[in-house]
Tab-separated table of C-alpha atoms in Angstrom:
chain	number	residue	atom	x	y	z
A	245	MET	CA	34.114	-31.399	-41.272
A	246	LYS	CA	32.402	-29.774	-38.308
A	247	LEU	CA	32.753	-31.497	-34.928
A	248	LEU	CA	30.489	-30.816	-31.915
A	249	TYR	CA	31.133	-31.987	-28.348
A	250	PHE	CA	28.519	-32.179	-25.595
A	251	SER	CA	28.370	-32.890	-21.830
A	252	TRP	CA	31.597	-34.328	-20.400
A	253	LEU	CA	33.049	-34.768	-23.894
A	254	LYS	CA	33.052	-30.989	-24.094
A	255	THR	CA	34.625	-30.689	-20.637
A	256	LYS	CA	37.298	-33.321	-21.262
A	257	THR	CA	38.320	-32.157	-24.741
A	258	GLY	CA	38.086	-28.521	-23.726
A	259	ARG	CA	36.052	-27.508	-26.766
A	260	ALA	CA	32.398	-27.212	-27.838
A	261	GLU	CA	33.013	-27.257	-31.593
A	262	GLU	CA	35.777	-27.115	-34.169
A	263	ASP	CA	36.433	-27.598	-37.878
A	264	VAL	CA	38.781	-30.465	-38.706
A	265	THR	CA	40.219	-31.973	-41.883
A	266	PRO	CA	41.081	-35.618	-41.215
A	267	PRO	CA	43.242	-37.475	-43.762
A	268	GLN	CA	41.390	-39.053	-46.675
A	269	GLU	CA	41.625	-42.618	-45.302
A	270	VAL	CA	39.364	-41.595	-42.376
A	271	ALA	CA	36.084	-42.604	-44.032
A	272	THR	CA	33.863	-43.938	-41.205
A	273	VAL	CA	32.675	-42.896	-37.753
A	274	GLY	CA	34.924	-45.522	-36.106
A	275	GLU	CA	37.948	-44.343	-38.056
A	276	LEU	CA	37.215	-40.743	-37.086
A	277	LEU	CA	37.164	-41.660	-33.368
A	278	SER	CA	40.503	-43.489	-33.704
A	279	TRP	CA	42.048	-40.530	-35.517
A	280	LEU	CA	40.738	-38.122	-32.841
A	281	GLU	CA	42.242	-40.275	-30.070
A	282	GLY	CA	45.682	-39.726	-31.575
A	283	ARG	CA	45.384	-35.925	-31.421
A	284	GLY	CA	46.488	-35.667	-27.778
A	285	PRO	CA	46.065	-36.962	-24.237
A	286	GLU	CA	42.795	-35.054	-23.630
A	287	PHE	CA	41.235	-36.829	-26.640
A	288	ALA	CA	42.679	-40.212	-25.658
A	289	ASP	CA	41.133	-39.744	-22.208
A	290	ALA	CA	37.755	-38.503	-23.472
A	291	LEU	CA	37.392	-41.302	-26.021
A	292	ALA	CA	38.894	-44.167	-23.986
A	293	ASP	CA	35.550	-45.791	-23.187
A	294	ARG	CA	33.973	-46.239	-26.608
A	295	ALA	CA	30.827	-47.819	-25.124
A	296	ALA	CA	30.124	-44.478	-23.432
A	297	ILE	CA	30.309	-42.453	-26.668
A	298	ARG	CA	27.370	-41.730	-28.959
A	299	VAL	CA	27.885	-40.206	-32.387
A	300	ALA	CA	25.438	-38.345	-34.610
A	301	VAL	CA	26.205	-37.568	-38.245
A	302	ASN	CA	24.136	-34.687	-39.581
A	303	GLN	CA	21.889	-34.879	-36.488
A	304	THR	CA	21.139	-38.602	-36.880
A	305	TYR	CA	22.521	-41.381	-34.641
A	306	ALA	CA	25.314	-43.214	-36.442
A	307	LYS	CA	27.125	-46.552	-36.041
A	308	PRO	CA	30.934	-47.067	-36.147
A	309	GLY	CA	30.751	-48.337	-39.737
A	310	ASP	CA	28.711	-45.429	-41.097
A	311	PRO	CA	30.478	-43.206	-43.681
A	312	ILE	CA	31.500	-39.604	-43.046
A	313	GLY	CA	32.517	-36.859	-45.457
A	314	PRO	CA	34.081	-33.387	-45.409
A	315	ASN	CA	30.738	-31.543	-45.347
A	316	ASP	CA	29.234	-33.496	-42.459
A	317	GLU	CA	28.370	-32.213	-38.985
A	318	VAL	CA	29.558	-34.897	-36.559
A	319	ALA	CA	28.506	-34.690	-32.871
A	320	LEU	CA	30.113	-36.663	-30.025
A	321	PHE	CA	28.294	-37.058	-26.714
A	322	PRO	CA	27.575	-39.517	-23.869
A	323	PRO	CA	24.204	-41.304	-23.547
A	324	VAL	CA	21.464	-38.696	-23.174
A	325	THR	CA	19.879	-37.824	-19.803
A	326	GLY	CA	17.025	-35.451	-20.553
A	327	GLY	CA	13.322	-35.800	-19.853
B	65	MET	CA	2.184	-32.370	-32.667
B	66	THR	CA	3.479	-29.224	-31.056
B	67	VAL	CA	7.075	-29.335	-29.841
B	68	ARG	CA	8.947	-26.592	-28.030
B	69	VAL	CA	12.416	-26.454	-26.507
B	70	GLN	CA	12.659	-23.344	-24.381
B	71	GLU	CA	14.429	-21.754	-21.423
B	72	GLN	CA	11.339	-20.267	-19.754
B	73	ASP	CA	8.765	-22.103	-17.630
B	74	PHE	CA	5.366	-23.201	-18.990
B	75	ASP	CA	1.805	-23.170	-17.610
B	76	VAL	CA	0.528	-26.774	-17.645
B	77	GLY	CA	-3.176	-25.885	-17.356
B	78	LYS	CA	-2.983	-23.294	-20.126
B	79	GLU	CA	-1.060	-25.639	-22.439
B	80	LEU	CA	-3.627	-28.412	-21.942
B	81	SER	CA	-6.594	-26.116	-22.501
B	82	GLU	CA	-5.099	-24.880	-25.766
B	83	LEU	CA	-4.243	-28.427	-26.851
B	84	THR	CA	-7.786	-29.770	-26.504
B	85	LYS	CA	-9.770	-26.608	-27.256
B	86	GLY	CA	-12.598	-27.153	-29.726
B	87	ASN	CA	-11.727	-30.809	-30.427
B	88	HIS	CA	-14.693	-32.783	-29.090
B	89	ALA	CA	-13.384	-36.086	-30.407
B	90	ILE	CA	-10.930	-36.127	-27.473
B	91	GLY	CA	-12.060	-38.403	-24.644
B	92	GLY	CA	-8.775	-38.783	-22.782
B	93	LEU	CA	-5.697	-36.703	-22.206
B	94	ALA	CA	-2.600	-38.292	-20.643
B	95	VAL	CA	0.049	-35.933	-19.345
B	96	PHE	CA	3.470	-36.245	-17.773
B	97	VAL	CA	5.312	-33.431	-16.030
B	98	GLY	CA	8.934	-33.920	-14.962
B	99	LEU	CA	10.264	-31.887	-12.026
B	100	VAL	CA	13.751	-31.250	-10.603
B	101	ARG	CA	14.282	-33.274	-7.422
B	102	ASP	CA	16.448	-32.060	-4.547
B	103	HIS	CA	18.029	-35.468	-4.015
B	104	VAL	CA	19.416	-38.088	-6.361
B	105	GLY	CA	19.712	-41.786	-5.565
B	106	ILE	CA	22.724	-43.798	-6.653
B	107	GLN	CA	22.512	-47.434	-7.712
B	108	GLY	CA	23.507	-49.538	-4.712
B	109	GLY	CA	22.516	-46.941	-2.100
B	110	GLY	CA	23.678	-43.513	-1.024
B	111	GLY	CA	22.946	-40.296	-2.890
B	112	SER	CA	23.497	-36.567	-3.009
B	113	GLU	CA	21.632	-33.346	-2.363
B	114	ILE	CA	20.997	-31.311	-5.505
B	115	SER	CA	20.934	-27.530	-5.322
B	116	ALA	CA	20.379	-26.959	-9.061
B	117	MET	CA	20.873	-28.503	-12.480
B	118	THR	CA	21.775	-27.208	-15.918
B	119	LEU	CA	20.328	-28.797	-19.029
B	120	GLU	CA	22.530	-28.710	-22.104
B	121	HIS	CA	21.091	-29.687	-25.487
B	122	TYR	CA	21.790	-30.029	-29.223
B	123	PRO	CA	19.017	-28.012	-30.855
B	124	ALA	CA	19.499	-28.985	-34.506
B	125	MET	CA	19.363	-32.688	-33.672
B	126	THR	CA	16.311	-32.309	-31.430
B	127	ASP	CA	14.421	-30.571	-34.223
B	128	LYS	CA	15.337	-33.255	-36.727
B	129	MET	CA	14.423	-36.155	-34.405
B	130	LEU	CA	11.077	-34.732	-33.355
B	131	ALA	CA	9.720	-35.024	-36.879
B	132	LYS	CA	10.505	-38.758	-36.832
B	133	ILE	CA	9.067	-39.449	-33.410
B	134	GLU	CA	5.905	-37.556	-34.266
B	135	ALA	CA	5.366	-39.694	-37.353
B	136	GLU	CA	6.000	-42.851	-35.346
B	137	ALA	CA	3.614	-41.950	-32.506
B	138	ARG	CA	0.861	-41.048	-34.958
B	139	GLU	CA	1.378	-44.270	-36.871
B	140	ARG	CA	1.047	-46.349	-33.676
B	141	TRP	CA	-1.872	-44.579	-31.976
B	142	PRO	CA	-4.927	-42.650	-33.172
B	143	LEU	CA	-3.911	-39.346	-31.603
B	144	GLU	CA	-6.056	-36.225	-31.784
B	145	ALA	CA	-3.328	-33.949	-30.414
B	146	SER	CA	0.063	-34.112	-28.730
B	147	LEU	CA	2.540	-31.785	-27.133
B	148	VAL	CA	6.154	-31.916	-25.978
B	149	ILE	CA	7.830	-29.054	-24.104
B	150	HIS	CA	11.402	-29.471	-22.842
B	151	ARG	CA	13.307	-26.784	-21.012
B	152	HIS	CA	17.048	-26.093	-21.113
B	153	GLY	CA	19.318	-23.914	-18.992
B	154	ARG	CA	19.597	-23.718	-15.207
B	155	LEU	CA	16.775	-25.147	-13.056
B	156	GLU	CA	16.248	-25.515	-9.316
B	157	PRO	CA	14.474	-28.216	-7.243
B	158	GLY	CA	10.729	-28.123	-7.807
B	159	ASP	CA	11.098	-26.499	-11.248
B	160	ARG	CA	9.353	-28.085	-14.228
B	161	ILE	CA	11.774	-29.694	-16.742
B	162	VAL	CA	9.514	-31.345	-19.275
B	163	MET	CA	5.875	-31.803	-20.189
B	164	VAL	CA	4.407	-34.397	-22.540
B	165	ALA	CA	0.703	-34.684	-23.394
B	166	ALA	CA	-1.189	-37.037	-25.720
B	167	ALA	CA	-4.899	-36.823	-26.487
B	168	SER	CA	-7.040	-39.526	-28.055
B	169	SER	CA	-10.646	-40.656	-28.124
B	170	HIS	CA	-9.823	-43.394	-25.587
B	171	ARG	CA	-7.567	-43.382	-22.570
B	172	GLN	CA	-5.351	-46.364	-23.387
B	173	ALA	CA	-3.997	-44.797	-26.573
B	174	ALA	CA	-3.399	-41.535	-24.712
B	175	PHE	CA	-1.496	-43.250	-21.875
B	176	GLU	CA	0.609	-45.392	-24.198
B	177	ALA	CA	1.543	-42.529	-26.506
B	178	CYS	CA	2.472	-40.349	-23.512
B	179	GLU	CA	4.729	-43.059	-22.064
B	180	PHE	CA	6.241	-43.730	-25.492
B	181	LEU	CA	7.112	-40.046	-25.962
B	182	MET	CA	8.635	-39.856	-22.462
B	183	ASP	CA	10.693	-43.016	-23.001
B	184	TRP	CA	11.928	-41.580	-26.261
B	185	LEU	CA	12.862	-38.251	-24.649
B	186	LYS	CA	14.754	-40.077	-21.889
B	187	THR	CA	16.795	-42.326	-24.185
B	188	LYS	CA	17.154	-40.556	-27.537
B	189	ALA	CA	16.567	-36.812	-27.317
B	190	PRO	CA	19.922	-34.961	-27.104
B	191	PHE	CA	19.750	-33.393	-23.622
B	192	TRP	CA	22.303	-33.738	-20.819
B	193	LYS	CA	21.894	-32.858	-17.144
B	194	LEU	CA	24.688	-31.332	-15.073
B	195	GLU	CA	23.739	-31.499	-11.392
B	196	GLU	CA	25.147	-29.145	-8.761
B	197	THR	CA	25.434	-31.456	-5.753
B	198	ASP	CA	27.062	-31.325	-2.324
B	199	LYS	CA	29.870	-33.345	-3.949
B	200	GLY	CA	30.386	-30.828	-6.782
B	201	ALA	CA	28.965	-30.465	-10.305
B	202	LEU	CA	28.363	-33.887	-11.859
B	203	TRP	CA	27.097	-34.964	-15.269
B	204	VAL	CA	24.190	-37.351	-14.726
B	205	ASP	CA	24.736	-40.945	-15.868
B	206	ALA	CA	22.151	-42.544	-18.148
B	207	ARG	CA	19.952	-45.078	-16.360
B	208	ASP	CA	19.717	-48.659	-17.641
B	209	SER	CA	16.052	-48.692	-16.618
B	210	ASP	CA	15.346	-45.959	-19.178
B	211	ASP	CA	16.783	-48.095	-21.973
B	212	THR	CA	14.713	-51.029	-20.754
B	213	ALA	CA	11.588	-48.874	-20.749
B	214	ALA	CA	12.293	-47.613	-24.268
B	215	ALA	CA	13.084	-51.107	-25.589
B	216	ARG	CA	9.554	-52.366	-24.886
B	217	TRP	CA	8.165	-50.282	-27.764
B	218	SER	CA	10.065	-51.991	-30.550
B	219	LYS	CA	12.759	-54.381	-31.646
B	220	ARG	CA	13.388	-52.479	-34.835
B	221	ASP	CA	14.311	-48.975	-33.752
B	222	PRO	CA	15.316	-46.438	-36.412
B	223	ASP	CA	17.094	-44.242	-33.840
B	224	ALA	CA	19.005	-46.907	-31.929
B	225	ALA	CA	22.470	-45.661	-31.002
B	226	GLU	CA	24.188	-48.991	-31.629
C	204	MET	CA	-4.499	-38.617	-1.374
C	205	THR	CA	-6.983	-35.867	-2.075
C	206	VAL	CA	-10.327	-36.953	-3.474
C	207	ARG	CA	-13.189	-34.718	-4.509
C	208	VAL	CA	-16.551	-35.429	-6.130
C	209	GLN	CA	-18.061	-32.170	-7.252
C	210	GLU	CA	-20.457	-30.557	-9.712
C	211	GLN	CA	-18.251	-27.599	-10.650
C	212	ASP	CA	-15.309	-27.620	-13.059
C	213	PHE	CA	-11.681	-27.715	-11.894
C	214	ASP	CA	-8.483	-25.951	-12.991
C	215	VAL	CA	-5.945	-28.632	-13.964
C	216	GLY	CA	-2.880	-26.387	-13.735
C	217	LYS	CA	-3.858	-24.998	-10.340
C	218	GLU	CA	-4.614	-28.460	-8.940
C	219	LEU	CA	-1.240	-29.789	-10.090
C	220	SER	CA	0.677	-26.820	-8.694
C	221	GLU	CA	-0.978	-27.264	-5.308
C	222	LEU	CA	-0.380	-31.015	-5.382
C	223	THR	CA	3.387	-30.765	-5.898
C	224	LYS	CA	4.097	-27.468	-4.124
C	225	GLY	CA	7.040	-27.634	-1.735
C	226	ASN	CA	7.655	-31.370	-2.242
C	227	HIS	CA	11.061	-31.595	-3.912
C	228	ALA	CA	11.160	-35.381	-3.718
C	229	ILE	CA	8.750	-35.473	-6.685
C	230	GLY	CA	10.486	-36.216	-9.977
C	231	GLY	CA	7.476	-37.211	-12.061
C	232	LEU	CA	3.804	-36.373	-12.181
C	233	ALA	CA	1.453	-38.477	-14.331
C	234	VAL	CA	-1.963	-37.016	-15.032
C	235	PHE	CA	-5.102	-38.103	-16.828
C	236	VAL	CA	-7.961	-35.806	-17.767
C	237	GLY	CA	-11.198	-37.279	-19.133
C	238	LEU	CA	-13.371	-35.120	-21.414
C	239	VAL	CA	-16.904	-35.451	-22.779
C	240	ARG	CA	-16.839	-36.497	-26.437
C	241	ASP	CA	-19.465	-35.387	-28.945
C	242	HIS	CA	-19.662	-38.808	-30.567
C	243	VAL	CA	-19.819	-42.322	-29.189
C	244	GLY	CA	-18.703	-45.413	-31.079
C	245	ILE	CA	-20.655	-48.644	-30.889
C	246	GLN	CA	-18.963	-52.040	-30.952
C	247	GLY	CA	-19.216	-53.335	-34.509
C	248	GLY	CA	-19.481	-49.892	-36.118
C	249	GLY	CA	-21.941	-47.029	-36.186
C	250	GLY	CA	-22.433	-44.538	-33.389
C	251	SER	CA	-24.370	-41.519	-32.178
C	252	GLU	CA	-23.910	-37.817	-31.726
C	253	ILE	CA	-23.915	-36.721	-28.089
C	254	SER	CA	-25.294	-33.316	-27.148
C	255	ALA	CA	-24.758	-33.702	-23.393
C	256	MET	CA	-24.422	-36.266	-20.616
C	257	THR	CA	-25.544	-36.472	-17.022
C	258	LEU	CA	-23.422	-38.257	-14.437
C	259	GLU	CA	-25.324	-39.897	-11.610
C	260	HIS	CA	-23.424	-41.207	-8.593
C	261	TYR	CA	-23.721	-42.860	-5.170
C	262	PRO	CA	-21.803	-40.533	-2.850
C	263	ALA	CA	-21.688	-42.649	0.334
C	264	MET	CA	-20.208	-45.607	-1.558
C	265	THR	CA	-17.661	-43.466	-3.404
C	266	ASP	CA	-16.400	-42.045	-0.114
C	267	LYS	CA	-16.086	-45.491	1.427
C	268	MET	CA	-14.305	-47.025	-1.561
C	269	LEU	CA	-11.800	-44.233	-1.963
C	270	ALA	CA	-10.214	-45.010	1.394
C	271	LYS	CA	-9.548	-48.577	0.199
C	272	ILE	CA	-8.165	-47.639	-3.172
C	273	GLU	CA	-5.892	-45.048	-1.614
C	274	ALA	CA	-4.404	-47.638	0.718
C	275	GLU	CA	-3.924	-50.064	-2.156
C	276	ALA	CA	-2.233	-47.527	-4.455
C	277	ARG	CA	0.126	-46.429	-1.678
C	278	GLU	CA	0.981	-50.026	-0.854
C	279	ARG	CA	1.853	-50.778	-4.488
C	280	TRP	CA	3.791	-47.635	-5.416
C	281	PRO	CA	5.993	-45.137	-3.537
C	282	LEU	CA	3.719	-42.144	-4.122
C	283	GLU	CA	4.538	-38.654	-2.898
C	284	ALA	CA	1.071	-37.275	-3.691
C	285	SER	CA	-2.100	-38.194	-5.545
C	286	LEU	CA	-5.372	-36.591	-6.521
C	287	VAL	CA	-8.734	-37.731	-7.871
C	288	ILE	CA	-11.461	-35.288	-8.920
C	289	HIS	CA	-14.683	-36.622	-10.455
C	290	ARG	CA	-17.573	-34.426	-11.529
C	291	HIS	CA	-21.272	-35.279	-11.430
C	292	GLY	CA	-24.328	-33.584	-12.952
C	293	ARG	CA	-24.873	-32.397	-16.513
C	294	LEU	CA	-21.864	-31.940	-18.814
C	295	GLU	CA	-21.460	-30.958	-22.462
C	296	PRO	CA	-18.930	-32.060	-25.123
C	297	GLY	CA	-15.459	-30.738	-24.334
C	298	ASP	CA	-16.214	-30.461	-20.597
C	299	ARG	CA	-13.823	-32.079	-18.134
C	300	ILE	CA	-15.300	-35.149	-16.352
C	301	VAL	CA	-12.451	-36.506	-14.295
C	302	MET	CA	-8.859	-35.815	-13.349
C	303	VAL	CA	-6.388	-38.237	-11.773
C	304	ALA	CA	-2.810	-37.356	-10.828
C	305	ALA	CA	-0.035	-39.399	-9.209
C	306	ALA	CA	3.364	-38.054	-8.179
C	307	SER	CA	6.451	-40.092	-7.358
C	308	SER	CA	10.214	-39.764	-7.400
C	309	HIS	CA	10.334	-41.728	-10.687
C	310	ARG	CA	8.078	-41.677	-13.688
C	311	GLN	CA	7.196	-45.359	-13.947
C	312	ALA	CA	5.524	-45.427	-10.513
C	313	ALA	CA	3.640	-42.234	-11.358
C	314	PHE	CA	2.364	-43.612	-14.687
C	315	GLU	CA	1.350	-46.974	-13.223
C	316	ALA	CA	-0.462	-45.476	-10.231
C	317	CYS	CA	-2.300	-43.039	-12.487
C	318	GLU	CA	-3.463	-45.836	-14.806
C	319	PHE	CA	-4.416	-48.003	-11.825
C	320	LEU	CA	-6.571	-45.230	-10.340
C	321	MET	CA	-8.259	-44.601	-13.716
C	322	ASP	CA	-8.947	-48.311	-14.267
C	323	TRP	CA	-10.441	-48.470	-10.795
C	324	LEU	CA	-12.639	-45.418	-11.420
C	325	LYS	CA	-13.862	-46.921	-14.707
C	326	THR	CA	-14.779	-50.331	-13.299
C	327	LYS	CA	-15.583	-49.888	-9.594
C	328	ALA	CA	-16.466	-46.317	-8.671
C	329	PRO	CA	-20.276	-45.884	-8.539
C	330	PHE	CA	-20.902	-43.414	-11.384
C	331	TRP	CA	-23.287	-43.853	-14.324
C	332	LYS	CA	-23.464	-41.846	-17.529
C	333	LEU	CA	-26.747	-40.945	-19.214
C	334	GLU	CA	-26.022	-39.649	-22.723
C	335	GLU	CA	-28.354	-37.325	-24.609
C	336	THR	CA	-27.934	-38.567	-28.181
C	337	ASP	CA	-29.686	-38.050	-31.503
C	338	LYS	CA	-31.427	-41.365	-30.733
C	339	GLY	CA	-32.690	-40.179	-27.321
C	340	ALA	CA	-31.312	-40.378	-23.769
C	341	LEU	CA	-29.367	-43.609	-23.273
C	342	TRP	CA	-27.588	-45.078	-20.257
C	343	VAL	CA	-24.038	-45.931	-21.305
C	344	ASP	CA	-23.145	-49.641	-21.306
C	345	ALA	CA	-20.036	-50.749	-19.445
C	346	ARG	CA	-17.137	-51.637	-21.755
C	347	ASP	CA	-15.505	-55.061	-21.597
C	348	SER	CA	-12.165	-53.423	-22.355
C	349	ASP	CA	-12.384	-51.499	-19.067
C	350	ASP	CA	-12.738	-54.740	-17.115
C	351	THR	CA	-9.808	-56.186	-19.027
C	352	ALA	CA	-7.720	-53.123	-18.208
C	353	ALA	CA	-8.632	-53.319	-14.513
C	354	ALA	CA	-7.980	-57.072	-14.329
C	355	ARG	CA	-4.279	-56.654	-15.160
C	356	TRP	CA	-3.610	-55.180	-11.711
C	357	SER	CA	-4.588	-58.215	-9.693
C	358	LYS	CA	-6.080	-61.663	-9.583
C	359	ARG	CA	-7.298	-61.221	-6.035
C	360	ASP	CA	-9.507	-58.156	-6.066
C	361	PRO	CA	-11.236	-57.088	-2.840
C	362	ASP	CA	-13.858	-55.061	-4.726
C	363	ALA	CA	-14.726	-57.515	-7.480
C	364	ALA	CA	-18.446	-57.446	-8.145
C	365	GLU	CA	-18.732	-61.203	-8.680
D	74	MET	CA	-33.903	-52.238	5.193
D	75	LYS	CA	-33.112	-49.309	2.934
D	76	LEU	CA	-32.965	-49.936	-0.825
D	77	LEU	CA	-31.308	-47.611	-3.350
D	78	TYR	CA	-31.681	-47.825	-7.138
D	79	PHE	CA	-29.355	-46.211	-9.671
D	80	SER	CA	-29.161	-45.669	-13.454
D	81	TRP	CA	-31.700	-47.724	-15.434
D	82	LEU	CA	-32.682	-49.696	-12.330
D	83	LYS	CA	-34.089	-46.431	-11.013
D	84	THR	CA	-35.853	-45.732	-14.317
D	85	LYS	CA	-37.307	-49.227	-14.668
D	86	THR	CA	-38.480	-49.608	-11.057
D	87	GLY	CA	-39.684	-46.026	-10.938
D	88	ARG	CA	-38.002	-45.262	-7.633
D	89	ALA	CA	-34.654	-43.952	-6.308
D	90	GLU	CA	-34.997	-45.333	-2.781
D	91	GLU	CA	-37.452	-47.008	-0.438
D	92	ASP	CA	-37.662	-48.763	2.926
D	93	VAL	CA	-38.701	-52.407	2.727
D	94	THR	CA	-39.289	-55.216	5.240
D	95	PRO	CA	-38.744	-58.535	3.439
D	96	PRO	CA	-39.898	-61.746	5.184
D	97	GLN	CA	-37.409	-63.300	7.610
D	98	GLU	CA	-36.368	-66.103	5.223
D	99	VAL	CA	-34.844	-63.489	2.888
D	100	ALA	CA	-31.342	-63.640	4.352
D	101	THR	CA	-28.949	-63.141	1.404
D	102	VAL	CA	-28.431	-60.765	-1.506
D	103	GLY	CA	-29.626	-63.438	-3.963
D	104	GLU	CA	-32.780	-64.112	-1.954
D	105	LEU	CA	-33.497	-60.389	-1.772
D	106	LEU	CA	-33.298	-60.089	-5.582
D	107	SER	CA	-35.677	-63.051	-5.999
D	108	TRP	CA	-38.115	-61.552	-3.498
D	109	LEU	CA	-37.977	-58.163	-5.245
D	110	GLU	CA	-38.708	-59.796	-8.625
D	111	GLY	CA	-42.021	-61.020	-7.239
D	112	ARG	CA	-43.181	-57.532	-6.244
D	113	GLY	CA	-44.535	-56.645	-9.693
D	114	PRO	CA	-43.833	-56.575	-13.432
D	115	GLU	CA	-41.589	-53.500	-13.244
D	116	PHE	CA	-39.295	-55.358	-10.812
D	117	ALA	CA	-39.433	-58.583	-12.829
D	118	ASP	CA	-38.372	-56.591	-15.895
D	119	ALA	CA	-35.633	-54.605	-14.125
D	120	LEU	CA	-34.096	-57.684	-12.497
D	121	ALA	CA	-34.542	-60.169	-15.368
D	122	ASP	CA	-30.865	-60.106	-16.411
D	123	ARG	CA	-29.040	-60.922	-13.187
D	124	ALA	CA	-25.631	-60.687	-14.884
D	125	ALA	CA	-26.351	-56.984	-15.469
D	126	ILE	CA	-27.088	-56.237	-11.784
D	127	ARG	CA	-24.503	-55.157	-9.225
D	128	VAL	CA	-25.350	-55.023	-5.520
D	129	ALA	CA	-23.645	-53.119	-2.714
D	130	VAL	CA	-24.454	-53.794	0.945
D	131	ASN	CA	-23.532	-50.882	3.178
D	132	GLN	CA	-21.566	-49.293	0.319
D	133	THR	CA	-19.457	-52.397	-0.341
D	134	TYR	CA	-19.807	-54.696	-3.393
D	135	ALA	CA	-21.627	-57.907	-2.379
D	136	LYS	CA	-22.037	-61.396	-3.876
D	137	PRO	CA	-25.356	-63.316	-4.169
D	138	GLY	CA	-24.526	-65.420	-1.101
D	139	ASP	CA	-23.649	-62.489	1.177
D	140	PRO	CA	-25.951	-61.964	4.185
D	141	ILE	CA	-28.308	-59.000	4.583
D	142	GLY	CA	-30.125	-57.658	7.651
D	143	PRO	CA	-32.888	-55.188	8.514
D	144	ASN	CA	-30.503	-52.307	9.224
D	145	ASP	CA	-28.535	-52.615	5.985
D	146	GLU	CA	-28.419	-50.143	3.106
D	147	VAL	CA	-28.654	-52.202	-0.089
D	148	ALA	CA	-27.976	-50.543	-3.462
D	149	LEU	CA	-28.870	-52.050	-6.858
D	150	PHE	CA	-27.251	-50.758	-10.032
D	151	PRO	CA	-25.831	-51.799	-13.428
D	152	PRO	CA	-22.067	-52.005	-14.067
D	153	VAL	CA	-20.547	-48.596	-13.485
D	154	THR	CA	-19.589	-46.251	-16.343
D	155	GLY	CA	-17.787	-43.312	-14.750
D	156	GLY	CA	-14.255	-42.017	-15.258
């Protein structure tokens, strides 16, 4: 699974993208965020305020209950501020 | 609809001339141009000077979303032509950030479609602003008023984040 | 506010650059450009081809009214700059008729002021269109929808005709 | 008093402007329109549909009851169609 980080999620986690292989029981967006939080203090800090995190699966906005799979591109970012 | 995400500046007059050229069904053209300000207000008073900003974006997602928003705008309004240009990279005060144009036979459709596209860009399109202020480099917070503006277009929203 | 009534065409890009130049408090610029269509719809269906139109106007009244509308727009919205250009004389399909621009620190004020100025031009500014159609030269009838659009801005209206 | 005619009021009355001296009892916009109607069939025709006539006194929109005087510029025209 490919993960992308944008804006302060990139700054806080210290990475722009990475390939990860979460355990099989991580099957939804919400479960992925919880698993990521356990990877270290920088992830716990970055993901602490769930209301401030948006997730896109394969370039489409996703909800916590939406499914994820090993071939997905999952992006984590704060609310957008373009325009 | 023509959509471009680019680093370089654009020429508003030239873009509009090309957009409407030869289409004599167009009676009205509504346009919005967003510029970098040199000062940012903070909710509850105060603010900072801005010396520059950097726009980060997620190109693959932008491309995918623009197809949807185009279909939605054309379903809602009888548009003859439309255009979205959004810049990324480092910009200074006074620089153009974004341009949206919508052309229709009548002005109301043009205005509404232009506002709809801007509201969508502000609340859904994957761009993030990092401002270089006198208090350091700060990621801009999303504004509640932008969500309110976007919400007026629909209760069912296929791209809602939650 | 800059206001011009003129026979010659204008360059939209150049006008906008001059309007915003050096003012870094401007975050949003809303613009409307009206063009001559080659076809006019008639309420209830049907329509005519238009080969040209001639815009007649009452210059002394336009000048006098523009001072009022400027004051009203600036009272309602925090505008950094605004511009109205309206052409008169003979125009052909695709030609620019009118341009309105409003600049503010935020986009909503810019959009609203731009729509307000256009609604005012459509319902109060002393211009009349004579269309050369395939059924002869016809003075254009005022549209009820323009009055409806203008009415949303106020119940007390200092320039109401009745 | 200076009168100006625009759009089809100019076409129907056959004039763009003229100087007139209505009798003293013509003191309002409404009375002026009634007096003009009596000047001939072209005026009766042009002014028949009062709802279609707009009047400006000294370049400001006026109502039927508004006063007029000998030094005023009075313009007659249909609803505007610019923009």
